[in-house]
Tab-separated table of C-alpha atoms and ligand atoms in Angstrom:
chain	number	residue	atom	x	y	z
A	1	MET	CA	73.156	67.440	-59.777
A	2	VAL	CA	74.380	70.991	-60.055
A	3	GLU	CA	74.453	73.466	-57.232
A	4	SER	CA	74.516	77.049	-58.282
A	5	SER	CA	72.330	79.028	-55.928
A	6	ASP	CA	74.336	78.570	-52.713
A	7	SER	CA	76.450	81.608	-53.265
A	8	ALA	CA	76.041	84.917	-55.002
A	9	GLN	CA	79.791	85.073	-55.601
A	10	PRO	CA	80.835	84.076	-59.103
A	11	MET	CA	83.682	81.588	-58.888
A	12	ARG	CA	86.206	80.485	-61.432
A	13	VAL	CA	85.995	76.769	-61.997
A	14	ALA	CA	88.332	74.544	-63.963
A	15	PRO	CA	86.861	73.466	-67.323
A	16	GLY	CA	84.507	70.511	-67.014
A	17	ARG	CA	84.155	70.891	-63.251
A	18	VAL	CA	81.168	71.939	-61.171
A	19	ALA	CA	82.101	74.247	-58.307
A	20	LEU	CA	81.590	73.149	-54.738
A	21	HIS	CA	80.186	76.237	-53.087
A	22	PRO	CA	80.581	76.688	-49.324
A	23	GLY	CA	76.873	76.133	-48.655
A	24	ARG	CA	77.162	72.599	-49.998
A	25	LEU	CA	80.163	71.851	-47.762
A	26	ALA	CA	80.442	70.684	-44.192
A	27	CYS	CA	83.774	70.734	-42.380
A	28	HIS	CA	84.857	68.173	-39.829
A	29	THR	CA	85.960	69.839	-36.617
A	30	GLN	CA	89.112	67.710	-36.828
A	31	THR	CA	90.017	69.484	-40.068
A	32	PHE	CA	90.554	72.547	-37.873
A	33	LYS	CA	91.952	70.696	-34.890
A	34	PRO	CA	93.504	73.783	-33.247
A	35	TRP	CA	90.037	75.374	-33.005
A	36	SER	CA	87.537	74.577	-30.264
A	37	LEU	CA	83.996	73.642	-31.226
A	38	THR	CA	82.891	77.196	-30.444
A	39	GLN	CA	85.575	78.602	-32.749
A	40	CYS	CA	84.720	76.101	-35.495
A	41	ILE	CA	81.034	77.007	-35.412
A	42	ASP	CA	81.829	80.695	-35.345
A	43	ARG	CA	84.372	80.648	-38.214
A	44	LEU	CA	82.542	78.178	-40.443
A	45	GLY	CA	79.302	80.102	-40.058
A	46	ALA	CA	81.044	83.375	-40.895
A	47	ALA	CA	82.574	81.809	-44.021
A	48	GLY	CA	79.182	80.666	-45.288
A	49	VAL	CA	79.962	76.968	-44.867
A	50	GLY	CA	76.756	74.939	-44.733
A	51	GLY	CA	77.550	72.426	-42.025
A	52	VAL	CA	79.868	71.048	-39.392
A	53	SER	CA	80.578	67.406	-38.644
A	54	ILE	CA	81.407	67.202	-34.982
A	55	TRP	CA	84.121	65.007	-33.478
A	56	ARG	CA	83.044	63.686	-30.106
A	57	HIS	CA	85.965	64.988	-28.029
A	58	THR	CA	85.083	68.560	-28.980
A	59	LEU	CA	81.852	68.187	-27.009
A	60	ASP	CA	83.890	68.201	-23.789
A	61	GLU	CA	84.231	71.985	-24.032
A	62	LEU	CA	80.553	72.821	-23.444
A	63	GLY	CA	78.798	69.508	-22.980
A	64	VAL	CA	76.342	67.986	-25.409
A	65	GLN	CA	73.276	70.095	-24.609
A	66	ALA	CA	75.032	73.460	-24.794
A	67	SER	CA	76.904	72.373	-27.926
A	68	ALA	CA	73.592	71.463	-29.518
A	69	ARG	CA	72.109	74.874	-28.632
A	70	LEU	CA	75.145	76.617	-30.108
A	71	VAL	CA	75.096	74.721	-33.370
A	72	ARG	CA	71.324	75.134	-33.738
A	73	ALA	CA	71.598	78.873	-33.205
A	74	SER	CA	74.336	79.068	-35.849
A	75	GLY	CA	72.121	77.600	-38.548
A	76	LEU	CA	74.862	75.111	-39.481
A	77	LYS	CA	73.662	71.639	-40.370
A	78	VAL	CA	75.305	68.646	-38.696
A	79	PRO	CA	75.736	65.801	-41.189
A	80	ALA	CA	77.686	63.636	-38.779
A	81	LEU	CA	78.891	62.960	-35.291
A	82	VAL	CA	82.346	61.368	-35.550
A	83	ARG	CA	83.014	58.725	-34.527
A	84	GLY	CA	81.604	55.554	-33.061
A	85	GLY	CA	82.425	51.943	-33.777
A	86	PHE	CA	85.521	50.081	-32.525
A	87	PHE	CA	83.266	47.065	-32.036
A	88	VAL	CA	85.925	44.362	-32.217
A	89	ALA	CA	87.284	42.916	-28.983
A	90	SER	CA	88.859	39.661	-27.914
A	91	GLU	CA	86.498	39.369	-24.915
A	92	PRO	CA	82.689	39.686	-24.769
A	93	SER	CA	82.998	42.313	-22.026
A	94	GLY	CA	84.959	44.530	-24.417
A	95	ARG	CA	82.242	44.214	-27.028
A	96	GLU	CA	79.578	45.154	-24.460
A	97	LEU	CA	81.548	48.249	-23.461
A	98	ALA	CA	81.759	49.233	-27.125
A	99	LEU	CA	78.008	48.825	-27.577
A	100	ASP	CA	77.329	50.993	-24.510
A	101	ASP	CA	79.657	53.674	-25.832
A	102	ASN	CA	77.963	53.588	-29.218
A	103	ARG	CA	74.505	53.896	-27.647
A	104	ARG	CA	75.734	57.028	-25.867
A	105	ALA	CA	77.122	58.348	-29.155
A	106	ILE	CA	73.775	57.729	-30.872
A	107	ASP	CA	72.012	59.606	-28.057
A	108	ASP	CA	74.438	62.515	-28.428
A	109	ALA	CA	73.982	62.543	-32.196
A	110	ALA	CA	70.234	62.807	-31.702
A	111	VAL	CA	70.629	65.745	-29.303
A	112	LEU	CA	72.962	67.491	-31.761
A	113	GLY	CA	70.571	66.934	-34.642
A	114	ALA	CA	73.278	64.967	-36.460
A	115	GLU	CA	72.044	62.998	-39.430
A	116	MET	CA	74.452	60.105	-38.853
A	117	LEU	CA	77.046	58.587	-36.587
A	118	VAL	CA	80.197	57.703	-38.549
A	119	LEU	CA	81.591	54.306	-37.612
A	120	VAL	CA	85.194	53.175	-37.696
A	121	VAL	CA	84.381	49.546	-37.080
A	122	GLY	CA	87.603	48.399	-35.413
A	123	ALA	CA	90.137	45.600	-35.645
A	124	VAL	CA	92.285	44.013	-32.986
A	125	PRO	CA	95.567	42.175	-33.563
A	126	GLY	CA	94.958	38.566	-32.606
A	127	VAL	CA	91.292	38.569	-33.579
A	128	PRO	CA	91.115	36.993	-37.063
A	129	LEU	CA	89.634	39.349	-39.638
A	130	GLU	CA	86.738	37.016	-40.466
A	131	GLU	CA	85.801	36.809	-36.787
A	132	ALA	CA	86.210	40.582	-36.477
A	133	ARG	CA	83.815	41.158	-39.391
A	134	LYS	CA	81.256	38.879	-37.764
A	135	GLN	CA	81.541	40.904	-34.548
A	136	VAL	CA	80.948	44.087	-36.545
A	137	ALA	CA	77.799	42.674	-38.158
A	138	ASP	CA	76.517	41.556	-34.752
A	139	ALA	CA	77.186	44.989	-33.246
A	140	LEU	CA	75.421	46.800	-36.093
A	141	ALA	CA	72.411	44.532	-35.739
A	142	ALA	CA	72.350	45.189	-31.984
A	143	LEU	CA	72.539	48.983	-32.432
A	144	ALA	CA	70.248	49.467	-35.428
A	145	PRO	CA	66.950	49.502	-33.475
A	146	HIS	CA	68.244	52.171	-31.073
A	147	ALA	CA	69.638	54.270	-33.917
A	148	SER	CA	66.392	53.981	-35.786
A	149	ALA	CA	64.344	54.981	-32.717
A	150	CYS	CA	66.603	58.041	-32.291
A	151	GLY	CA	66.402	59.017	-35.968
A	152	VAL	CA	70.172	58.643	-36.388
A	153	LYS	CA	71.761	56.773	-39.292
A	154	LEU	CA	74.769	54.505	-38.787
A	155	ALA	CA	77.400	55.089	-41.483
A	156	VAL	CA	80.039	52.379	-41.877
A	157	GLU	CA	83.219	53.954	-43.223
A	158	PRO	CA	85.569	51.511	-44.934
A	159	LEU	CA	89.179	52.342	-44.101
A	160	HIS	CA	92.198	51.884	-46.355
A	161	PRO	CA	93.766	48.401	-45.955
A	162	MET	CA	96.785	49.953	-44.225
A	163	TYR	CA	94.503	50.178	-41.169
A	164	ALA	CA	93.325	46.546	-41.268
A	165	ALA	CA	95.445	45.476	-38.303
A	166	ASP	CA	94.136	47.786	-35.634
A	167	LYS	CA	91.468	50.208	-36.846
A	168	SER	CA	89.120	48.632	-39.357
A	169	CYS	CA	88.473	45.101	-40.586
A	170	ILE	CA	86.284	46.618	-43.327
A	171	ASN	CA	88.486	48.036	-46.051
A	172	ARG	CA	86.577	48.269	-49.319
A	173	LEU	CA	83.248	49.843	-50.107
A	174	GLY	CA	82.032	46.423	-51.264
A	175	ASP	CA	82.851	44.977	-47.823
A	176	ALA	CA	80.896	47.790	-46.172
A	177	ARG	CA	77.953	47.224	-48.510
A	178	ARG	CA	77.909	43.503	-47.765
A	179	VAL	CA	77.820	44.022	-44.010
A	180	CYS	CA	74.973	46.534	-44.477
A	181	GLU	CA	73.055	43.974	-46.519
A	182	GLN	CA	73.681	41.360	-43.867
A	183	VAL	CA	72.228	43.621	-41.161
A	184	ASP	CA	69.444	44.694	-43.526
A	185	ASP	CA	68.197	47.749	-41.664
A	186	PRO	CA	67.468	51.062	-43.426
A	187	SER	CA	69.324	52.970	-40.698
A	188	VAL	CA	72.612	51.236	-41.606
A	189	GLY	CA	74.575	52.480	-44.622
A	190	VAL	CA	78.003	53.740	-45.671
A	191	ALA	CA	80.210	56.793	-45.578
A	192	VAL	CA	82.482	57.083	-48.614
A	193	ASP	CA	85.760	58.718	-47.627
A	194	VAL	CA	87.841	59.204	-50.758
A	195	TYR	CA	91.105	58.910	-48.816
A	196	HIS	CA	90.323	55.290	-48.062
A	197	VAL	CA	88.682	54.050	-51.250
A	198	TRP	CA	89.945	56.138	-54.198
A	199	TRP	CA	92.231	53.323	-55.410
A	200	ASP	CA	89.523	50.632	-55.615
A	201	PRO	CA	88.752	49.426	-59.181
A	202	GLU	CA	85.260	48.470	-57.966
A	203	LEU	CA	84.540	51.919	-56.556
A	204	GLU	CA	82.182	53.198	-59.224
A	205	ALA	CA	80.155	49.967	-59.296
A	206	GLU	CA	79.981	49.844	-55.508
A	207	ILE	CA	78.871	53.476	-55.234
A	208	ARG	CA	76.112	52.627	-57.728
A	209	ARG	CA	75.071	49.547	-55.738
A	210	CYS	CA	75.031	51.459	-52.441
A	211	GLY	CA	73.009	54.225	-54.077
A	212	SER	CA	70.430	51.885	-55.505
A	213	SER	CA	69.794	50.456	-52.034
A	214	GLN	CA	69.598	53.927	-50.382
A	215	ARG	CA	72.759	53.336	-48.399
A	216	LEU	CA	74.943	56.271	-49.495
A	217	PHE	CA	74.874	58.316	-46.297
A	218	GLY	CA	78.139	60.266	-46.189
A	219	PHE	CA	80.813	61.628	-48.524
A	220	HIS	CA	84.164	62.756	-47.103
A	221	ILE	CA	86.752	64.509	-49.230
A	222	CYS	CA	90.442	65.339	-49.034
A	223	ASP	CA	93.394	64.422	-51.233
A	224	TRP	CA	96.208	61.833	-51.237
A	225	ARG	CA	99.575	63.554	-51.218
A	226	VAL	CA	102.401	62.140	-53.295
A	227	GLU	CA	104.717	61.406	-51.446
A	228	THR	CA	102.680	61.085	-48.314
A	229	ARG	CA	104.650	61.890	-45.173
A	230	HIS	CA	102.380	60.143	-42.659
A	231	MET	CA	99.595	57.584	-43.124
A	232	LEU	CA	97.212	59.291	-40.713
A	233	THR	CA	98.032	62.963	-40.499
A	234	ASP	CA	99.251	64.033	-43.906
A	235	ARG	CA	96.039	64.280	-45.873
A	236	GLY	CA	96.006	66.940	-48.526
A	237	MET	CA	93.378	69.563	-49.095
A	238	ARG	CA	91.438	69.445	-52.360
A	239	GLY	CA	93.837	69.660	-55.296
A	240	GLU	CA	97.051	68.862	-53.376
A	241	GLY	CA	97.216	65.227	-54.397
A	242	CYS	CA	96.256	62.564	-56.907
A	243	ILE	CA	92.614	61.684	-56.164
A	244	ASP	CA	90.254	62.264	-59.089
A	245	LEU	CA	87.677	63.806	-56.862
A	246	ALA	CA	85.529	65.369	-59.553
A	247	THR	CA	84.956	61.923	-61.048
A	248	ILE	CA	84.169	60.272	-57.704
A	249	ARG	CA	81.781	63.084	-56.866
A	250	ARG	CA	80.061	62.615	-60.216
A	251	TRP	CA	79.649	58.887	-59.428
A	252	MET	CA	78.169	59.761	-56.038
A	253	GLU	CA	75.704	62.229	-57.469
A	254	ARG	CA	74.691	59.925	-60.316
A	255	ALA	CA	74.014	57.270	-57.686
A	256	GLY	CA	71.596	59.652	-55.988
A	257	PHE	CA	73.749	61.208	-53.284
A	258	SER	CA	72.527	64.711	-52.526
A	259	GLY	CA	73.928	65.244	-49.039
A	260	MET	CA	76.632	67.619	-47.917
A	261	VAL	CA	80.202	67.124	-49.056
A	262	GLU	CA	82.308	66.831	-45.918
A	263	LEU	CA	85.838	68.233	-45.808
A	264	GLU	CA	87.901	65.928	-43.630
A	265	VAL	CA	91.594	66.796	-43.742
A	266	PHE	CA	93.925	65.601	-40.989
A	267	SER	CA	97.180	67.348	-41.586
A	268	GLU	CA	99.979	68.265	-39.215
A	269	HIS	CA	101.097	70.684	-41.903
A	270	HIS	CA	97.779	72.550	-42.105
A	271	TRP	CA	97.136	72.323	-38.345
A	272	GLY	CA	100.376	74.231	-37.848
A	273	ARG	CA	99.193	77.148	-39.965
A	274	ASP	CA	96.789	80.039	-39.435
A	275	GLN	CA	93.426	78.245	-39.472
A	276	ASP	CA	91.525	81.153	-41.025
A	277	GLU	CA	93.932	81.049	-43.967
A	278	VAL	CA	93.559	77.285	-44.261
A	279	LEU	CA	89.776	77.584	-44.321
A	280	ALA	CA	89.885	80.277	-46.990
A	281	GLU	CA	92.256	78.164	-49.111
A	282	MET	CA	90.123	75.062	-48.750
A	283	LEU	CA	86.981	76.851	-49.801
A	284	ALA	CA	88.784	78.405	-52.758
A	285	ALA	CA	90.164	74.998	-53.790
A	286	CYS	CA	86.698	73.424	-53.653
A	287	ALA	CA	85.295	76.271	-55.694
A	288	ALA	CA	88.064	75.967	-58.274
A	289	HIS	CA	88.303	72.193	-58.590
A	290	GLY	CA	84.739	71.133	-57.823
B	301	ZN	ZN1	86.089	60.053	-43.122
């Protein structure tokens, strides 16, 4: 799939690459953490970016209804509300609290017009991983009818195994696909975040399998810096690291993914800089590297 009509500006692209024009991109609000939601919407809209994926805490500024009015007026699409999940708990009461919180997140996503709620499924030290995965499947099955009624997709995002202890018991795209198949509801699929899955030798095959079952909901991009300085907050912008993003994107598009490409870069380094400059650099990098 080639996008060429999003921008009138000719862009120089590396040989063999297909440019990612701003209109095809959505930025996570967390990528520009120093900005409020209002500032994000304002700056992204002015830069011609096509969408914004909204992190839940940024809704505190205006509230959900006013945030929804603002984003609608801007014309920006909202691929995702980020994030729900954290289903795993050692006690049933903890799991009930998590379900309630996720129902609220689904409601908010619907108000915002978000296509999906991104899920970091959770893990808790002391809860065996197999038990944790069962709790995740149960939670997805419990939430799927509500998500479906609200027109919101649930996107399970596998997280790199370095987070298996306390953030996510689902670490490979194949694991995410299997839990989706277990739940077997069309509103439950996956978000492919390259930071977490770029290393997986099964990645291409799993992207193909997820695509053939209509479960490729989200695509998050950034880069893996060598040497990384922090496991959570040292993501690189496109082209700063070692991920073969053009290839992964080609796999996604061959598998039928036609959604927005979401820029999700947590970086203390970039958060400490002028955010307008960072945005301009990111858009230029996506245009140059595809
Ligand atoms: Zn992500």
